[in-house]
Amino acid sequence: MGRHALLSASSSHRWLACPPSARLCENYEDTGSEYAQQGTDAHSLCEHKLKLSLGMETEDPTEELSFYDEEMEECACGYAEYVLSLVEEAKKICKDPVVLIEQRLDFSRYVEEGFGTGDCVIIADGTLYIIDYKHGKGVEVSAEGNPQMMLYALGALELFDGIYDIDAVRMAIYQPRRENVSVYAMAKDDLLQWAEGELSEKAKLAYAGEGEFCAGEHCKFCKAKAVCRKRAEYNLELAKYDFEMPATLEDDEMPLRIP
Ligand code: SF4
């Protein structure tokens, strides 16, 4: 992907929770990190392994990867196997499911200039599968109510709803280094209801740089976190709570009694 969208799918957890963070982040450089590079390497290898398994043309990227190791190899092979199992599942309901790898997904109908890249999308009659590979092991990621996955699903519906008769979306996160495979299914109608309501509303605010600043767990991935006043206030509140004194004095704090 050549450039990042202001309102990208991967940052949607943050800008949905704190809409003005999107414009604020524009002022700060993405410094990148070893972890990010590791993730990019793992994604390249996953793409290659999956294409190999599906008999598609591909070039082995291993030589170019800075962080390639045995663990990454196993993770990528496991991912390819997992996706193949879903393709087989899809074949039970549809003779010729379509498999898209590293597909650009445009959800700008609901989010101004919004797009992202889906690791893998499988389209079969009745069901759309969205699969995302996570190489990180810091935080276990759930597919349930995950806005990144829901945005990818909206992008995929733009491409295929109408051609295929889709009424449900299955979203899967494959996170091998946490031994986590999280799957969540939702009805297409529920997804569209969210898109036309909460999503569109928050996206409009975020695009305009408006709305309330709101600090929380999502600040971890915000480029403005070091200078954000709201976050500083939030941290101060948390610290106050940590150091809250008990209402009564401890023994060693008792005033000395002079007989
Ligand atoms: S640090 Fe948190 S509160 Fe501040 S702009 Fe970023 S997401 Fe919003």
Short mmCIF file of C-alpha atoms and ligand atoms in Angstrom, two decimals:
data_model
loop_
_atom_site.label_atom_id
_atom_site.label_comp_id
_atom_site.label_asym_id
_atom_site.label_seq_id
_atom_site.Cartn_x
_atom_site.Cartn_y
_atom_site.Cartn_z
CA MET A 1 0.00 0.00 0.00
CA GLY A 2 1.59 3.24 -1.13
CA ARG A 3 0.08 5.58 1.42
CA HIS A 4 -1.95 5.42 4.53
CA ALA A 5 -5.51 6.68 4.66
CA LEU A 6 -6.23 9.37 7.25
CA LEU A 7 -9.03 7.13 8.48
CA SER A 8 -7.46 3.74 7.94
CA ALA A 9 -9.00 0.46 9.00
CA SER A 10 -5.96 -0.42 11.10
CA SER A 11 -6.24 2.79 13.14
CA SER A 12 -10.05 2.72 13.34
CA HIS A 13 -10.13 1.48 16.93
CA ARG A 14 -8.40 4.75 17.89
CA TRP A 15 -10.26 7.25 15.72
CA LEU A 16 -13.65 5.75 16.54
CA ALA A 17 -12.90 6.15 20.24
CA CYS A 18 -11.24 9.56 19.87
CA PRO A 19 -12.31 11.19 16.56
CA PRO A 20 -10.08 14.31 16.73
CA SER A 21 -6.97 12.11 17.10
CA ALA A 22 -7.01 11.45 13.33
CA ARG A 23 -6.19 15.04 12.34
CA LEU A 24 -3.91 15.55 15.33
CA CYS A 25 -1.81 12.55 14.29
CA GLU A 26 -1.23 14.09 10.88
CA ASN A 27 1.23 16.47 12.52
CA TYR A 28 3.47 13.68 13.78
CA GLU A 29 5.82 11.43 11.88
CA ASP A 30 5.34 7.71 11.88
CA THR A 31 8.71 6.72 13.30
CA GLY A 32 8.28 3.03 12.49
CA SER A 33 9.69 0.32 14.72
CA GLU A 34 11.36 -3.05 14.64
CA TYR A 35 8.03 -4.61 15.53
CA ALA A 36 6.36 -2.96 12.56
CA GLN A 37 9.09 -4.22 10.23
CA GLN A 38 8.79 -7.70 11.70
CA GLY A 39 5.05 -7.58 11.02
CA THR A 40 5.61 -6.43 7.44
CA ASP A 41 8.09 -9.27 6.86
CA ALA A 42 5.70 -11.82 8.31
CA HIS A 43 2.87 -10.55 6.09
CA SER A 44 5.05 -10.90 2.97
CA LEU A 45 5.88 -14.46 3.91
CA CYS A 46 2.24 -15.26 4.68
CA GLU A 47 1.18 -13.91 1.31
CA HIS A 48 3.80 -16.03 -0.42
CA LYS A 49 2.93 -19.23 1.47
CA LEU A 50 -0.76 -18.78 0.82
CA LYS A 51 -0.28 -18.17 -2.88
CA LEU A 52 1.94 -21.27 -3.06
CA SER A 53 -0.74 -23.37 -1.35
CA LEU A 54 -3.37 -22.10 -3.78
CA GLY A 55 -1.16 -22.79 -6.80
CA MET A 56 -0.86 -19.10 -7.62
CA GLU A 57 2.21 -17.43 -9.08
CA THR A 58 4.47 -16.00 -6.38
CA GLU A 59 8.06 -15.06 -5.63
CA ASP A 60 9.78 -16.25 -2.49
CA PRO A 61 10.52 -13.09 -0.46
CA THR A 62 12.67 -14.83 2.17
CA GLU A 63 16.01 -13.36 1.01
CA GLU A 64 14.63 -9.84 1.40
CA LEU A 65 13.27 -10.29 4.91
CA SER A 66 15.24 -8.74 7.78
CA PHE A 67 13.49 -10.72 10.51
CA TYR A 68 13.00 -14.09 8.88
CA ASP A 69 13.47 -17.01 11.27
CA GLU A 70 12.13 -20.47 11.96
CA GLU A 71 9.23 -19.14 14.02
CA MET A 72 8.12 -16.84 11.19
CA GLU A 73 8.29 -19.74 8.76
CA GLU A 74 6.04 -21.87 11.00
CA CYS A 75 3.61 -19.00 11.56
CA ALA A 76 3.26 -18.33 7.82
CA CYS A 77 2.78 -22.04 7.00
CA GLY A 78 0.15 -22.28 9.75
CA TYR A 79 -1.66 -19.24 8.34
CA ALA A 80 -1.73 -20.71 4.82
CA GLU A 81 -3.11 -23.98 6.20
CA TYR A 82 -5.78 -22.14 8.15
CA VAL A 83 -6.92 -20.13 5.14
CA LEU A 84 -7.01 -23.30 3.03
CA SER A 85 -9.29 -24.91 5.61
CA LEU A 86 -11.66 -21.94 5.24
CA VAL A 87 -11.53 -22.20 1.45
CA GLU A 88 -12.53 -25.85 1.78
CA GLU A 89 -15.36 -24.83 4.12
CA ALA A 90 -16.52 -22.23 1.60
CA LYS A 91 -16.47 -24.82 -1.18
CA LYS A 92 -19.15 -26.77 0.66
CA ILE A 93 -21.59 -23.94 0.09
CA CYS A 94 -20.28 -22.58 -3.20
CA LYS A 95 -18.56 -24.37 -6.08
CA ASP A 96 -16.24 -21.54 -7.02
CA PRO A 97 -15.38 -19.28 -4.08
CA VAL A 98 -13.17 -16.31 -4.93
CA VAL A 99 -9.99 -15.87 -2.90
CA LEU A 100 -8.37 -12.45 -2.81
CA ILE A 101 -4.99 -11.91 -1.22
CA GLU A 102 -3.65 -8.52 -0.07
CA GLN A 103 -6.71 -6.90 -1.54
CA ARG A 104 -7.26 -3.15 -1.39
CA LEU A 105 -10.65 -2.60 0.21
CA ASP A 106 -12.38 0.72 -0.22
CA PHE A 107 -14.98 1.65 2.38
CA SER A 108 -15.21 5.34 1.41
CA ARG A 109 -18.99 5.10 1.08
CA TYR A 110 -19.05 5.41 4.89
CA VAL A 111 -15.63 6.85 5.73
CA GLU A 112 -14.24 9.73 3.67
CA GLU A 113 -11.21 8.47 1.67
CA GLY A 114 -11.24 5.29 3.75
CA PHE A 115 -9.45 2.22 2.51
CA GLY A 116 -7.27 -0.58 3.79
CA THR A 117 -5.64 -3.80 2.68
CA GLY A 118 -7.22 -7.10 3.64
CA ASP A 119 -4.81 -10.02 4.09
CA CYS A 120 -7.32 -12.44 2.66
CA VAL A 121 -10.94 -12.30 1.57
CA ILE A 122 -12.98 -15.33 0.52
CA ILE A 123 -16.28 -14.76 -1.20
CA ALA A 124 -18.79 -17.56 -1.45
CA ASP A 125 -22.53 -17.57 -1.95
CA GLY A 126 -24.14 -16.45 1.25
CA THR A 127 -20.94 -15.79 3.21
CA LEU A 128 -18.02 -13.43 3.05
CA TYR A 129 -14.84 -14.39 4.95
CA ILE A 130 -12.35 -11.77 6.10
CA ILE A 131 -9.06 -13.09 7.46
CA ASP A 132 -6.40 -11.00 9.13
CA TYR A 133 -2.95 -12.19 10.19
CA LYS A 134 -1.46 -10.66 13.34
CA HIS A 135 2.19 -11.26 14.03
CA GLY A 136 2.32 -9.28 17.27
CA LYS A 137 2.19 -11.16 20.54
CA GLY A 138 1.82 -8.27 22.98
CA VAL A 139 -1.96 -8.10 23.03
CA GLU A 140 -4.41 -10.85 22.14
CA VAL A 141 -6.71 -9.51 19.44
CA SER A 142 -10.36 -10.48 19.28
CA ALA A 143 -12.44 -10.51 16.11
CA GLU A 144 -15.61 -9.76 18.04
CA GLY A 145 -16.84 -6.25 17.25
CA ASN A 146 -13.41 -5.47 15.78
CA PRO A 147 -13.82 -2.31 13.67
CA GLN A 148 -10.79 -3.04 11.49
CA MET A 149 -12.37 -6.30 10.38
CA MET A 150 -15.78 -4.69 9.97
CA LEU A 151 -14.33 -1.99 7.72
CA TYR A 152 -12.60 -4.60 5.58
CA ALA A 153 -15.90 -6.42 5.34
CA LEU A 154 -17.64 -3.23 4.17
CA GLY A 155 -14.93 -2.77 1.53
CA ALA A 156 -15.38 -6.35 0.34
CA LEU A 157 -19.16 -5.92 0.18
CA GLU A 158 -18.60 -2.93 -2.11
CA LEU A 159 -16.82 -5.26 -4.52
CA PHE A 160 -18.97 -8.33 -4.35
CA ASP A 161 -22.39 -7.72 -2.89
CA GLY A 162 -24.74 -7.94 -5.82
CA ILE A 163 -22.52 -10.40 -7.70
CA TYR A 164 -22.68 -12.90 -4.86
CA ASP A 165 -25.69 -13.19 -2.65
CA ILE A 166 -24.08 -12.38 0.70
CA ASP A 167 -26.05 -12.32 3.91
CA ALA A 168 -23.41 -13.06 6.57
CA VAL A 169 -19.82 -12.06 7.28
CA ARG A 170 -17.29 -14.26 9.09
CA MET A 171 -14.27 -12.44 10.41
CA ALA A 172 -11.20 -14.33 11.58
CA ILE A 173 -8.02 -13.17 13.26
CA TYR A 174 -5.10 -15.58 13.05
CA GLN A 175 -2.52 -14.71 15.71
CA PRO A 176 -0.19 -17.70 15.99
CA ARG A 177 2.31 -16.29 18.48
CA ARG A 178 -0.55 -16.00 20.99
CA GLU A 179 -2.06 -19.30 19.86
CA ASN A 180 -5.13 -17.24 19.14
CA VAL A 181 -7.65 -17.81 16.38
CA SER A 182 -10.60 -15.53 16.99
CA VAL A 183 -13.68 -15.85 14.80
CA TYR A 184 -16.76 -13.68 14.82
CA ALA A 185 -19.78 -13.85 12.53
CA MET A 186 -22.37 -11.18 11.96
CA ALA A 187 -25.33 -10.64 9.69
CA LYS A 188 -24.74 -8.30 6.76
CA ASP A 189 -27.72 -6.21 7.83
CA ASP A 190 -26.20 -5.62 11.29
CA LEU A 191 -22.92 -4.59 9.71
CA LEU A 192 -24.67 -2.11 7.42
CA GLN A 193 -26.66 -0.72 10.31
CA TRP A 194 -23.42 -0.01 12.19
CA ALA A 195 -21.88 1.49 9.04
CA GLU A 196 -24.77 3.86 8.38
CA GLY A 197 -25.07 4.87 12.03
CA GLU A 198 -22.16 5.00 14.45
CA LEU A 199 -19.42 4.55 11.87
CA SER A 200 -20.55 7.30 9.48
CA GLU A 201 -21.16 9.67 12.35
CA LYS A 202 -17.74 9.21 13.97
CA ALA A 203 -15.96 9.20 10.62
CA LYS A 204 -17.46 12.59 9.73
CA LEU A 205 -16.23 14.04 13.01
CA ALA A 206 -12.80 12.48 12.60
CA TYR A 207 -12.38 13.71 9.04
CA ALA A 208 -13.32 17.24 10.11
CA GLY A 209 -11.02 17.08 13.14
CA GLU A 210 -13.98 17.51 15.45
CA GLY A 211 -15.52 15.60 18.35
CA GLU A 212 -14.40 14.91 21.88
CA PHE A 213 -10.90 13.82 22.80
CA CYS A 214 -11.20 10.61 24.72
CA ALA A 215 -8.25 8.84 26.33
CA GLY A 216 -8.02 5.14 27.05
CA GLU A 217 -6.30 1.94 26.00
CA HIS A 218 -6.41 3.08 22.36
CA CYS A 219 -3.91 5.91 23.12
CA LYS A 220 -1.11 3.32 23.07
CA PHE A 221 -1.07 3.48 19.28
CA CYS A 222 -1.55 7.23 18.91
CA LYS A 223 1.30 9.25 17.38
CA ALA A 224 0.29 12.27 19.45
CA LYS A 225 0.31 10.46 22.79
CA ALA A 226 3.50 12.11 24.05
CA VAL A 227 2.03 15.60 23.73
CA CYS A 228 -1.67 14.98 24.24
CA ARG A 229 -3.22 16.97 27.08
CA LYS A 230 -6.25 14.69 27.41
CA ARG A 231 -4.04 11.67 27.83
CA ALA A 232 -1.83 13.44 30.38
CA GLU A 233 -4.94 14.33 32.42
CA TYR A 234 -6.18 10.76 32.12
CA ASN A 235 -2.86 9.36 33.32
CA LEU A 236 -2.86 11.79 36.23
CA GLU A 237 -6.32 10.60 37.22
CA LEU A 238 -5.16 6.99 37.09
CA ALA A 239 -2.10 7.85 39.16
CA LYS A 240 -4.28 9.59 41.78
CA TYR A 241 -6.33 6.45 42.00
CA ASP A 242 -3.18 4.33 42.41
CA PHE A 243 -1.96 6.50 45.25
CA GLU A 244 -5.28 7.02 46.94
CA MET A 245 -4.66 7.14 50.69
CA PRO A 246 -6.80 5.07 53.05
CA ALA A 247 -9.23 7.07 55.17
CA THR A 248 -7.56 6.00 58.43
CA LEU A 249 -3.92 6.33 59.51
CA GLU A 250 -1.63 3.32 59.51
CA ASP A 251 0.08 2.42 62.87
CA ASP A 252 3.38 4.04 61.88
CA GLU A 253 1.60 7.27 60.97
CA MET A 254 -0.12 7.70 64.37
CA PRO A 255 0.87 10.88 66.23
CA LEU A 256 3.05 10.29 69.26
CA ARG A 257 1.14 10.54 72.50
CA ILE A 258 2.89 12.57 75.13
CA PRO A 259 1.93 11.23 78.54
S1 SF4 B 1 -3.40 10.29 22.93
FE1 SF4 B 1 -5.42 9.41 23.21
S2 SF4 B 1 -6.73 11.12 23.84
FE2 SF4 B 1 -4.89 11.96 22.90
S3 SF4 B 1 -5.41 12.28 20.77
FE3 SF4 B 1 -4.41 10.29 20.94
S4 SF4 B 1 -6.10 8.84 21.16
FE4 SF4 B 1 -6.93 10.88 21.63
#
